Amino acid sequence: MLVEKNIPLQAFNTFRIVAKAQALARIASESDVRALLADPEWATVPKFVLGGGSNIVLTGDVKPLVLKVEVRGLRVVGETSKDVIVESGSGEAWHDLVSWTLDHNLPGLENMALIPGTVGASPVQNVGAYGVELQDRFDSLDAIHLETGEVFTLNAAQCAFGYRDSVFKHSSSASDGAQALGLKDRALILRVRFALPKVWKPVLGYADIERKMAEHGVSTPTPRQIYDWVCEVRRAKLPDPALIGNAGSFFKNPTVTVEQCEDIIAREPKVVHYKLDNGAVKLAAGWLIDACGWKGKTVGQAGVYEKQALVLVNRGAGVDGNGATGGEVMTLAKAIQTSVYERFGILLEPEPVVL
Ligand code: EPU
């Protein structure tokens, strides 16, 4: 098993932050993980699983052994009375999976077109966009345990999906029964299976999509139209990581009680908010940050994107230049948290993993 030393990670994280992996192994299948576990030099060292690097902030060189996931393959593996089951290797690009399913006349993922990152990272944070979350189309996944080498399968309930959350984001803790099964840094996802509905219905209702329908005079869009519109909307308001380093939304949209929301509305009548099924209210973090005047601001070489205040960007040069450090990104993030807290009494929670 070849473990490479001192590998630059700038091309492997979408923020394009300069940092190195002290050691990196490319994982194309479970046998590569088993080979590492059989090697006394690498068996017990801490490990970090790297997918598309679209949801991480590197604040220095990475000391754990980086496992760069390169498990490939896209195929139909079965069906139920309601769904067709599609399986993807975890190293496939998420958007390639979405395009492949539509090319094979298997709609269901179109609202999540153009989300950066790999398929293997998608269950970790339960990615979502325009009214559909991964958990709505999830069947099961195979993963390999990084201590025992055992391959195991999890269904949706076992993944414990939440808003941008899953069992893969939590550490095990003997003192916390609920999270005793946390799999953070303890498992590598190999394959993900999706259940795509045989009888497809569009998921509409998002303002951006409704606007496209009105513009095109369409009331019953096809999967391909939704795919094209989502791509257009994302390209118009989110920076392309190939051109401007970023990690998508930097903060989660916070949830507050009805009373807290009414209190904020009394002071800030325009606050963008959505009622949730459970009675709580979700606030648009982008609006809160925008209201504090952060849009377009820069600290060092880290900045707040001009068209969407929820996205922090690296204003430095491309893959060859140095650009923002992870420290600069976190300094900016903390300054934003402080001003949103002082004005609204809400502590924004970062979405990416900070290393
Ligand atoms: N808004 C502002 N100013 C801004 C940004 C947003 O006023 O600078 C307002 C918008 O006008 C809108 C509201 O805030 O009324 C929500 O904005 P948007 O529709 O752009 O969605 P979002 O809540 O900011 C979430 C996801 C995105 C996903 C979109 C569409 C999170 C953290 N982000 O963003 O996901 O693409 O909805 O479904 O839930 C990601 O997670 O990386 C991501 C891009």
CSV table of C-alpha atoms and ligand atoms in Angstrom, one decimal:
chain,number,residue,atom,x,y,z
A,1,MET,CA,0.0,0.0,0.0
A,2,LEU,CA,1.6,3.3,-1.1
A,3,VAL,CA,1.4,6.1,1.5
A,4,GLU,CA,2.6,9.4,0.0
A,5,LYS,CA,4.3,11.9,2.2
A,6,ASN,CA,4.0,15.8,2.3
A,7,ILE,CA,1.3,16.1,-0.2
A,8,PRO,CA,-0.1,19.6,-1.0
A,9,LEU,CA,-3.8,19.7,-0.3
A,10,GLN,CA,-4.6,23.0,-2.1
A,11,ALA,CA,-6.1,21.2,-5.1
A,12,PHE,CA,-8.0,18.8,-2.8
A,13,ASN,CA,-10.0,21.4,-0.9
A,14,THR,CA,-12.5,23.8,-2.6
A,15,PHE,CA,-11.5,26.7,-0.4
A,16,ARG,CA,-8.1,26.3,-2.1
A,17,ILE,CA,-6.3,26.8,1.2
A,18,VAL,CA,-2.6,26.0,1.2
A,19,ALA,CA,-1.8,23.1,3.5
A,20,LYS,CA,-0.1,19.7,3.4
A,21,ALA,CA,-1.0,16.2,4.4
A,22,GLN,CA,1.9,14.7,6.3
A,23,ALA,CA,0.8,11.4,4.8
A,24,LEU,CA,-1.9,10.5,2.3
A,25,ALA,CA,-3.3,7.2,1.0
A,26,ARG,CA,-5.6,6.9,-2.0
A,27,ILE,CA,-8.5,4.5,-1.3
A,28,ALA,CA,-10.0,2.8,-4.4
A,29,SER,CA,-11.7,-0.1,-2.5
A,30,GLU,CA,-12.1,-1.7,0.8
A,31,SER,CA,-8.9,-3.8,0.2
A,32,ASP,CA,-6.9,-0.6,0.3
A,33,VAL,CA,-8.2,0.1,3.8
A,34,ARG,CA,-7.5,-3.4,4.8
A,35,ALA,CA,-3.9,-3.2,3.5
A,36,LEU,CA,-3.4,-0.1,5.7
A,37,LEU,CA,-4.8,-1.8,8.7
A,38,ALA,CA,-2.5,-4.7,8.1
A,39,ASP,CA,0.6,-2.4,8.0
A,40,PRO,CA,2.0,-1.8,11.6
A,41,GLU,CA,3.2,1.7,10.5
A,42,TRP,CA,-0.4,2.9,9.7
A,43,ALA,CA,-2.8,0.5,11.4
A,44,THR,CA,-3.4,2.5,14.6
A,45,VAL,CA,-2.6,6.1,13.6
A,46,PRO,CA,-5.4,8.7,13.6
A,47,LYS,CA,-7.1,9.0,10.2
A,48,PHE,CA,-9.0,11.7,8.3
A,49,VAL,CA,-11.3,10.8,5.5
A,50,LEU,CA,-11.2,13.3,2.6
A,51,GLY,CA,-13.9,13.4,-0.1
A,52,GLY,CA,-14.1,16.3,-2.5
A,53,GLY,CA,-12.8,18.7,0.2
A,54,SER,CA,-15.9,20.9,-0.3
A,55,ASN,CA,-16.8,21.2,3.4
A,56,ILE,CA,-13.5,21.7,5.2
A,57,VAL,CA,-11.4,24.6,6.4
A,58,LEU,CA,-7.7,23.7,6.8
A,59,THR,CA,-6.1,25.7,9.5
A,60,GLY,CA,-2.6,24.0,9.2
A,61,ASP,CA,-1.0,20.9,7.9
A,62,VAL,CA,-3.1,17.8,8.5
A,63,LYS,CA,-1.4,15.4,11.0
A,64,PRO,CA,-3.8,12.4,10.8
A,65,LEU,CA,-3.2,10.1,7.8
A,66,VAL,CA,-5.4,11.5,5.1
A,67,LEU,CA,-7.5,8.8,3.3
A,68,LYS,CA,-8.4,10.3,-0.1
A,69,VAL,CA,-11.5,8.4,-1.3
A,70,GLU,CA,-11.4,7.3,-4.9
A,71,VAL,CA,-14.0,4.5,-4.9
A,72,ARG,CA,-15.7,4.6,-8.4
A,73,GLY,CA,-18.7,3.2,-10.1
A,74,LEU,CA,-22.3,4.1,-11.0
A,75,ARG,CA,-25.0,1.4,-11.6
A,76,VAL,CA,-28.6,0.3,-11.1
A,77,VAL,CA,-28.5,-2.4,-8.5
A,78,GLY,CA,-32.2,-3.3,-8.0
A,79,GLU,CA,-35.7,-2.1,-7.6
A,80,THR,CA,-38.7,-2.2,-5.2
A,81,SER,CA,-42.4,-1.7,-6.1
A,82,LYS,CA,-41.9,2.1,-5.7
A,83,ASP,CA,-38.2,2.8,-6.4
A,84,VAL,CA,-35.2,2.1,-8.6
A,85,ILE,CA,-32.1,1.6,-6.5
A,86,VAL,CA,-29.0,3.3,-7.9
A,87,GLU,CA,-25.6,2.6,-6.3
A,88,SER,CA,-22.6,5.0,-6.5
A,89,GLY,CA,-19.0,4.7,-5.5
A,90,SER,CA,-18.2,7.2,-2.8
A,91,GLY,CA,-15.4,8.8,-4.8
A,92,GLU,CA,-17.8,9.9,-7.7
A,93,ALA,CA,-18.5,13.6,-8.0
A,94,TRP,CA,-22.0,14.3,-6.6
A,95,HIS,CA,-23.0,16.3,-9.7
A,96,ASP,CA,-21.8,13.5,-12.0
A,97,LEU,CA,-24.2,11.2,-10.2
A,98,VAL,CA,-27.1,13.6,-10.6
A,99,SER,CA,-26.4,14.0,-14.3
A,100,TRP,CA,-26.0,10.2,-14.8
A,101,THR,CA,-29.4,9.5,-13.2
A,102,LEU,CA,-31.1,12.0,-15.4
A,103,ASP,CA,-29.3,10.7,-18.5
A,104,HIS,CA,-30.7,7.2,-17.6
A,105,ASN,CA,-34.2,8.6,-17.1
A,106,LEU,CA,-34.1,8.1,-13.3
A,107,PRO,CA,-35.2,11.5,-11.9
A,108,GLY,CA,-35.3,12.4,-8.2
A,109,LEU,CA,-32.0,14.1,-7.5
A,110,GLU,CA,-32.4,17.1,-9.9
A,111,ASN,CA,-33.1,19.7,-7.1
A,112,MET,CA,-29.6,18.9,-5.8
A,113,ALA,CA,-27.8,19.5,-9.0
A,114,LEU,CA,-24.4,21.2,-8.8
A,115,ILE,CA,-23.8,20.7,-5.1
A,116,PRO,CA,-20.0,20.5,-4.9
A,117,GLY,CA,-18.2,17.5,-3.4
A,118,THR,CA,-18.3,13.7,-3.6
A,119,VAL,CA,-21.1,11.1,-3.2
A,120,GLY,CA,-19.3,9.8,-0.1
A,121,ALA,CA,-19.5,13.1,1.6
A,122,SER,CA,-23.2,13.6,0.8
A,123,PRO,CA,-24.6,11.5,3.7
A,124,VAL,CA,-22.1,12.9,6.2
A,125,GLN,CA,-23.8,16.3,6.2
A,126,ASN,CA,-27.1,15.2,4.6
A,127,VAL,CA,-26.7,17.6,1.7
A,128,GLY,CA,-29.8,19.4,0.4
A,129,ALA,CA,-31.1,22.2,-1.8
A,130,TYR,CA,-34.4,23.5,-3.1
A,131,GLY,CA,-36.6,21.4,-1.0
A,132,VAL,CA,-34.9,18.0,-1.3
A,133,GLU,CA,-32.4,16.6,1.1
A,134,LEU,CA,-30.3,13.5,0.6
A,135,GLN,CA,-32.3,11.6,3.3
A,136,ASP,CA,-35.4,11.9,1.0
A,137,ARG,CA,-33.7,9.8,-1.7
A,138,PHE,CA,-31.5,7.6,0.5
A,139,ASP,CA,-31.7,3.9,0.6
A,140,SER,CA,-28.5,2.6,2.4
A,141,LEU,CA,-24.7,2.8,2.4
A,142,ASP,CA,-21.8,0.5,2.9
A,143,ALA,CA,-18.9,1.7,5.0
A,144,ILE,CA,-15.7,0.2,6.4
A,145,HIS,CA,-14.7,0.5,10.0
A,146,LEU,CA,-11.3,2.2,10.3
A,147,GLU,CA,-10.2,0.2,13.4
A,148,THR,CA,-11.6,-3.3,12.6
A,149,GLY,CA,-11.7,-3.3,8.8
A,150,GLU,CA,-15.2,-4.7,9.0
A,151,VAL,CA,-17.6,-3.6,6.2
A,152,PHE,CA,-21.1,-2.8,7.4
A,153,THR,CA,-24.4,-1.4,5.9
A,154,LEU,CA,-26.5,1.4,7.4
A,155,ASN,CA,-30.1,2.3,6.6
A,156,ALA,CA,-31.5,5.9,6.9
A,157,ALA,CA,-32.5,5.5,10.5
A,158,GLN,CA,-29.0,4.2,11.5
A,159,CYS,CA,-27.4,7.2,9.8
A,160,ALA,CA,-29.5,9.5,12.1
A,161,PHE,CA,-29.9,12.2,9.5
A,162,GLY,CA,-30.7,15.7,10.7
A,163,TYR,CA,-30.3,19.2,9.1
A,164,ARG,CA,-26.8,19.0,7.6
A,165,ASP,CA,-26.1,16.3,10.2
A,166,SER,CA,-25.6,12.6,10.6
A,167,VAL,CA,-23.9,9.9,12.7
A,168,PHE,CA,-20.7,10.6,10.7
A,169,LYS,CA,-20.4,14.1,12.2
A,170,HIS,CA,-20.4,12.9,15.8
A,171,SER,CA,-17.7,11.3,17.9
A,172,SER,CA,-18.4,8.3,20.1
A,173,SER,CA,-18.7,9.1,23.7
A,174,ALA,CA,-19.3,6.6,26.4
A,175,SER,CA,-20.9,9.2,28.6
A,176,ASP,CA,-23.5,10.2,26.0
A,177,GLY,CA,-25.8,7.3,25.2
A,178,ALA,CA,-27.5,9.1,22.2
A,179,GLN,CA,-24.1,9.5,20.5
A,180,ALA,CA,-22.4,6.4,21.6
A,181,LEU,CA,-22.5,5.2,18.0
A,182,GLY,CA,-20.9,8.3,16.5
A,183,LEU,CA,-18.7,7.4,13.6
A,184,LYS,CA,-16.7,10.6,13.1
A,185,ASP,CA,-13.2,9.6,11.8
A,186,ARG,CA,-14.0,5.9,12.6
A,187,ALA,CA,-15.5,4.8,9.3
A,188,LEU,CA,-15.0,5.4,5.6
A,189,ILE,CA,-18.1,5.4,3.3
A,190,LEU,CA,-17.5,3.1,0.3
A,191,ARG,CA,-20.8,3.1,-1.6
A,192,VAL,CA,-24.1,4.9,-1.3
A,193,ARG,CA,-27.5,3.6,-2.6
A,194,PHE,CA,-30.3,5.9,-3.6
A,195,ALA,CA,-34.0,5.1,-4.0
A,196,LEU,CA,-35.3,7.0,-7.0
A,197,PRO,CA,-39.1,7.1,-7.3
A,198,LYS,CA,-40.7,5.2,-10.3
A,199,VAL,CA,-43.6,7.7,-10.2
A,200,TRP,CA,-41.8,11.0,-10.2
A,201,LYS,CA,-43.4,14.3,-8.9
A,202,PRO,CA,-41.5,17.6,-9.1
A,203,VAL,CA,-40.6,19.1,-5.7
A,204,LEU,CA,-41.5,22.8,-6.1
A,205,GLY,CA,-42.3,25.7,-3.8
A,206,TYR,CA,-38.9,27.3,-3.6
A,207,ALA,CA,-39.1,31.0,-4.6
A,208,ASP,CA,-36.1,30.7,-7.0
A,209,ILE,CA,-37.7,27.7,-8.8
A,210,GLU,CA,-41.2,29.3,-8.9
A,211,ARG,CA,-39.6,32.4,-10.5
A,212,LYS,CA,-38.1,30.2,-13.3
A,213,MET,CA,-41.5,28.5,-13.9
A,214,ALA,CA,-43.2,31.9,-14.2
A,215,GLU,CA,-40.4,33.2,-16.5
A,216,HIS,CA,-40.7,30.1,-18.8
A,217,GLY,CA,-44.5,29.9,-18.5
A,218,VAL,CA,-44.3,26.3,-17.3
A,219,SER,CA,-46.6,24.9,-14.6
A,220,THR,CA,-45.6,21.2,-14.8
A,221,PRO,CA,-41.8,21.2,-15.3
A,222,THR,CA,-39.8,18.1,-16.4
A,223,PRO,CA,-36.9,16.8,-14.3
A,224,ARG,CA,-34.5,18.2,-16.9
A,225,GLN,CA,-36.0,21.6,-16.7
A,226,ILE,CA,-35.7,21.6,-12.9
A,227,TYR,CA,-32.1,20.4,-13.2
A,228,ASP,CA,-31.3,23.2,-15.7
A,229,TRP,CA,-33.0,25.9,-13.6
A,230,VAL,CA,-31.2,24.8,-10.4
A,231,CYS,CA,-27.9,24.9,-12.3
A,232,GLU,CA,-28.7,28.4,-13.5
A,233,VAL,CA,-29.8,29.7,-10.1
A,234,ARG,CA,-26.7,28.2,-8.4
A,235,ARG,CA,-24.4,29.6,-11.0
A,236,ALA,CA,-26.0,33.0,-10.6
A,237,LYS,CA,-25.7,33.3,-6.8
A,238,LEU,CA,-23.0,30.9,-5.6
A,239,PRO,CA,-19.3,31.1,-6.5
A,240,ASP,CA,-17.9,28.3,-8.7
A,241,PRO,CA,-15.1,26.7,-6.5
A,242,ALA,CA,-13.1,26.2,-9.7
A,243,LEU,CA,-12.8,30.0,-9.9
A,244,ILE,CA,-13.2,31.3,-6.4
A,245,GLY,CA,-12.3,29.1,-3.4
A,246,ASN,CA,-15.3,28.5,-1.1
A,247,ALA,CA,-17.0,25.8,0.9
A,248,GLY,CA,-20.7,26.6,0.1
A,249,SER,CA,-22.8,27.9,2.9
A,250,PHE,CA,-20.5,28.6,5.8
A,251,PHE,CA,-23.1,28.6,8.6
A,252,LYS,CA,-26.3,26.6,9.2
A,253,ASN,CA,-29.6,28.4,9.1
A,254,PRO,CA,-30.4,28.7,12.8
A,255,THR,CA,-33.7,27.4,14.4
A,256,VAL,CA,-35.4,29.5,17.0
A,257,THR,CA,-38.7,29.3,19.0
A,258,VAL,CA,-41.8,31.2,17.8
A,259,GLU,CA,-41.3,33.6,20.8
A,260,GLN,CA,-37.7,34.3,19.8
A,261,CYS,CA,-38.7,34.9,16.2
A,262,GLU,CA,-41.6,37.3,17.2
A,263,ASP,CA,-39.1,39.2,19.4
A,264,ILE,CA,-36.7,39.5,16.4
A,265,ILE,CA,-39.6,40.5,14.0
A,266,ALA,CA,-40.6,43.2,16.4
A,267,ARG,CA,-37.1,44.8,16.0
A,268,GLU,CA,-36.4,43.6,12.4
A,269,PRO,CA,-39.7,43.2,10.6
A,270,LYS,CA,-38.0,42.1,7.4
A,271,VAL,CA,-36.1,39.1,8.8
A,272,VAL,CA,-36.5,36.1,6.4
A,273,HIS,CA,-38.0,33.1,8.3
A,274,TYR,CA,-39.7,29.8,7.6
A,275,LYS,CA,-42.1,27.9,9.8
A,276,LEU,CA,-41.0,24.3,10.3
A,277,ASP,CA,-43.4,21.3,10.8
A,278,ASN,CA,-42.3,20.9,14.4
A,279,GLY,CA,-43.5,24.4,15.3
A,280,ALA,CA,-40.0,26.0,15.4
A,281,VAL,CA,-38.9,28.7,13.0
A,282,LYS,CA,-35.8,28.6,10.8
A,283,LEU,CA,-34.1,31.9,10.1
A,284,ALA,CA,-32.1,32.7,6.9
A,285,ALA,CA,-28.5,33.0,8.2
A,286,GLY,CA,-27.6,34.8,4.9
A,287,TRP,CA,-30.1,37.5,5.6
A,288,LEU,CA,-28.9,38.0,9.2
A,289,ILE,CA,-25.3,38.3,8.0
A,290,ASP,CA,-26.3,40.6,5.2
A,291,ALA,CA,-28.3,42.8,7.6
A,292,CYS,CA,-25.1,43.2,9.7
A,293,GLY,CA,-23.5,44.7,6.6
A,294,TRP,CA,-21.0,41.9,5.8
A,295,LYS,CA,-21.8,41.2,2.2
A,296,GLY,CA,-18.7,41.9,0.0
A,297,LYS,CA,-16.4,42.6,3.1
A,298,THR,CA,-12.9,41.3,3.3
A,299,VAL,CA,-10.6,40.4,6.2
A,300,GLY,CA,-7.1,39.5,5.1
A,301,GLN,CA,-7.7,37.4,2.0
A,302,ALA,CA,-10.9,35.9,3.3
A,303,GLY,CA,-14.2,37.5,2.2
A,304,VAL,CA,-18.0,37.4,2.2
A,305,TYR,CA,-19.4,36.7,-1.2
A,306,GLU,CA,-21.0,39.7,-2.9
A,307,LYS,CA,-24.1,37.8,-4.1
A,308,GLN,CA,-24.8,35.5,-1.1
A,309,ALA,CA,-23.6,36.5,2.4
A,310,LEU,CA,-23.8,33.0,3.7
A,311,VAL,CA,-20.8,32.0,1.6
A,312,LEU,CA,-17.2,32.9,2.7
A,313,VAL,CA,-14.7,33.0,-0.1
A,314,ASN,CA,-10.9,32.9,-0.6
A,315,ARG,CA,-10.0,36.1,-2.4
A,316,GLY,CA,-6.4,35.0,-3.1
A,317,ALA,CA,-5.1,33.8,-6.4
A,318,GLY,CA,-6.1,30.4,-7.9
A,319,VAL,CA,-4.5,27.1,-7.3
A,320,ASP,CA,-1.0,28.4,-7.8
A,321,GLY,CA,-1.2,31.4,-5.5
A,322,ASN,CA,-1.3,31.5,-1.7
A,323,GLY,CA,-4.6,33.1,-1.0
A,324,ALA,CA,-6.4,33.1,2.4
A,325,THR,CA,-5.2,30.9,5.3
A,326,GLY,CA,-7.6,28.8,7.3
A,327,GLY,CA,-6.9,31.2,10.2
A,328,GLU,CA,-8.0,34.2,8.2
A,329,VAL,CA,-11.3,32.4,7.2
A,330,MET,CA,-11.9,31.5,10.9
A,331,THR,CA,-11.1,35.1,12.0
A,332,LEU,CA,-13.7,36.4,9.6
A,333,ALA,CA,-16.2,33.7,10.6
A,334,LYS,CA,-15.8,34.6,14.3
A,335,ALA,CA,-16.2,38.3,13.6
A,336,ILE,CA,-19.5,37.5,11.7
A,337,GLN,CA,-20.7,35.3,14.6
A,338,THR,CA,-20.0,38.2,17.1
A,339,SER,CA,-21.9,40.8,15.1
A,340,VAL,CA,-24.9,38.5,14.4
A,341,TYR,CA,-24.9,37.6,18.1
A,342,GLU,CA,-24.7,41.2,19.3
A,343,ARG,CA,-27.5,42.3,17.0
A,344,PHE,CA,-29.9,39.3,17.0
A,345,GLY,CA,-28.8,37.2,20.1
A,346,ILE,CA,-28.2,34.2,17.8
A,347,LEU,CA,-25.0,32.2,17.7
A,348,LEU,CA,-24.5,31.0,14.1
A,349,GLU,CA,-23.0,27.5,13.9
A,350,PRO,CA,-20.4,26.8,11.2
A,351,GLU,CA,-21.3,24.1,8.7
A,352,PRO,CA,-17.8,23.0,7.5
A,353,VAL,CA,-15.4,20.8,9.5
A,354,VAL,CA,-12.5,22.9,10.8
A,355,LEU,CA,-9.2,21.0,10.8
B,1,EPU,N1,-30.6,36.3,1.8
B,1,EPU,C1,-30.3,37.6,1.9
B,1,EPU,N2,-29.0,38.0,1.8
B,1,EPU,C2,-28.0,37.1,1.5
B,1,EPU,C3,-28.3,35.8,1.4
B,1,EPU,C4,-29.6,35.4,1.5
B,1,EPU,O1,-31.2,38.4,2.2
B,1,EPU,O2,-26.9,37.6,1.3
B,1,EPU,C5,-32.0,35.9,1.9
B,1,EPU,C6,-32.5,35.5,0.5
B,1,EPU,O3,-33.0,36.6,-0.1
B,1,EPU,C7,-33.6,34.5,0.8
B,1,EPU,C8,-33.0,33.8,2.1
B,1,EPU,O4,-32.0,34.6,2.7
B,1,EPU,O5,-34.8,35.1,1.1
B,1,EPU,C9,-32.5,32.4,1.9
B,1,EPU,O6,-31.5,32.5,0.9
B,1,EPU,P1,-31.2,31.3,-0.2
B,1,EPU,O7,-32.5,30.9,-0.9
B,1,EPU,O8,-30.1,31.7,-1.0
B,1,EPU,O9,-30.9,30.0,0.7
B,1,EPU,P2,-30.0,29.8,2.0
B,1,EPU,O10,-30.9,29.5,3.1
B,1,EPU,O11,-29.1,30.9,2.1
B,1,EPU,C10,-29.9,27.2,1.8
B,1,EPU,C11,-28.8,26.1,1.8
B,1,EPU,C12,-28.0,26.1,0.5
B,1,EPU,C13,-29.0,25.7,-0.6
B,1,EPU,C14,-30.1,26.8,-0.6
B,1,EPU,C15,-31.2,26.4,-1.6
B,1,EPU,C16,-28.1,26.0,4.2
B,1,EPU,C17,-27.0,26.4,5.2
B,1,EPU,N3,-27.9,26.5,2.9
B,1,EPU,O12,-29.2,28.4,1.6
B,1,EPU,O13,-27.1,25.0,0.6
B,1,EPU,O14,-28.4,25.6,-1.8
B,1,EPU,O15,-30.8,26.9,0.7
B,1,EPU,O16,-32.0,25.3,-1.1
B,1,EPU,O17,-29.0,25.4,4.5
B,1,EPU,C18,-24.8,24.6,1.3
B,1,EPU,O18,-25.3,24.0,2.3
B,1,EPU,O19,-23.6,24.7,1.1
B,1,EPU,C19,-25.8,25.3,0.4
B,1,EPU,C20,-25.3,26.1,-0.6
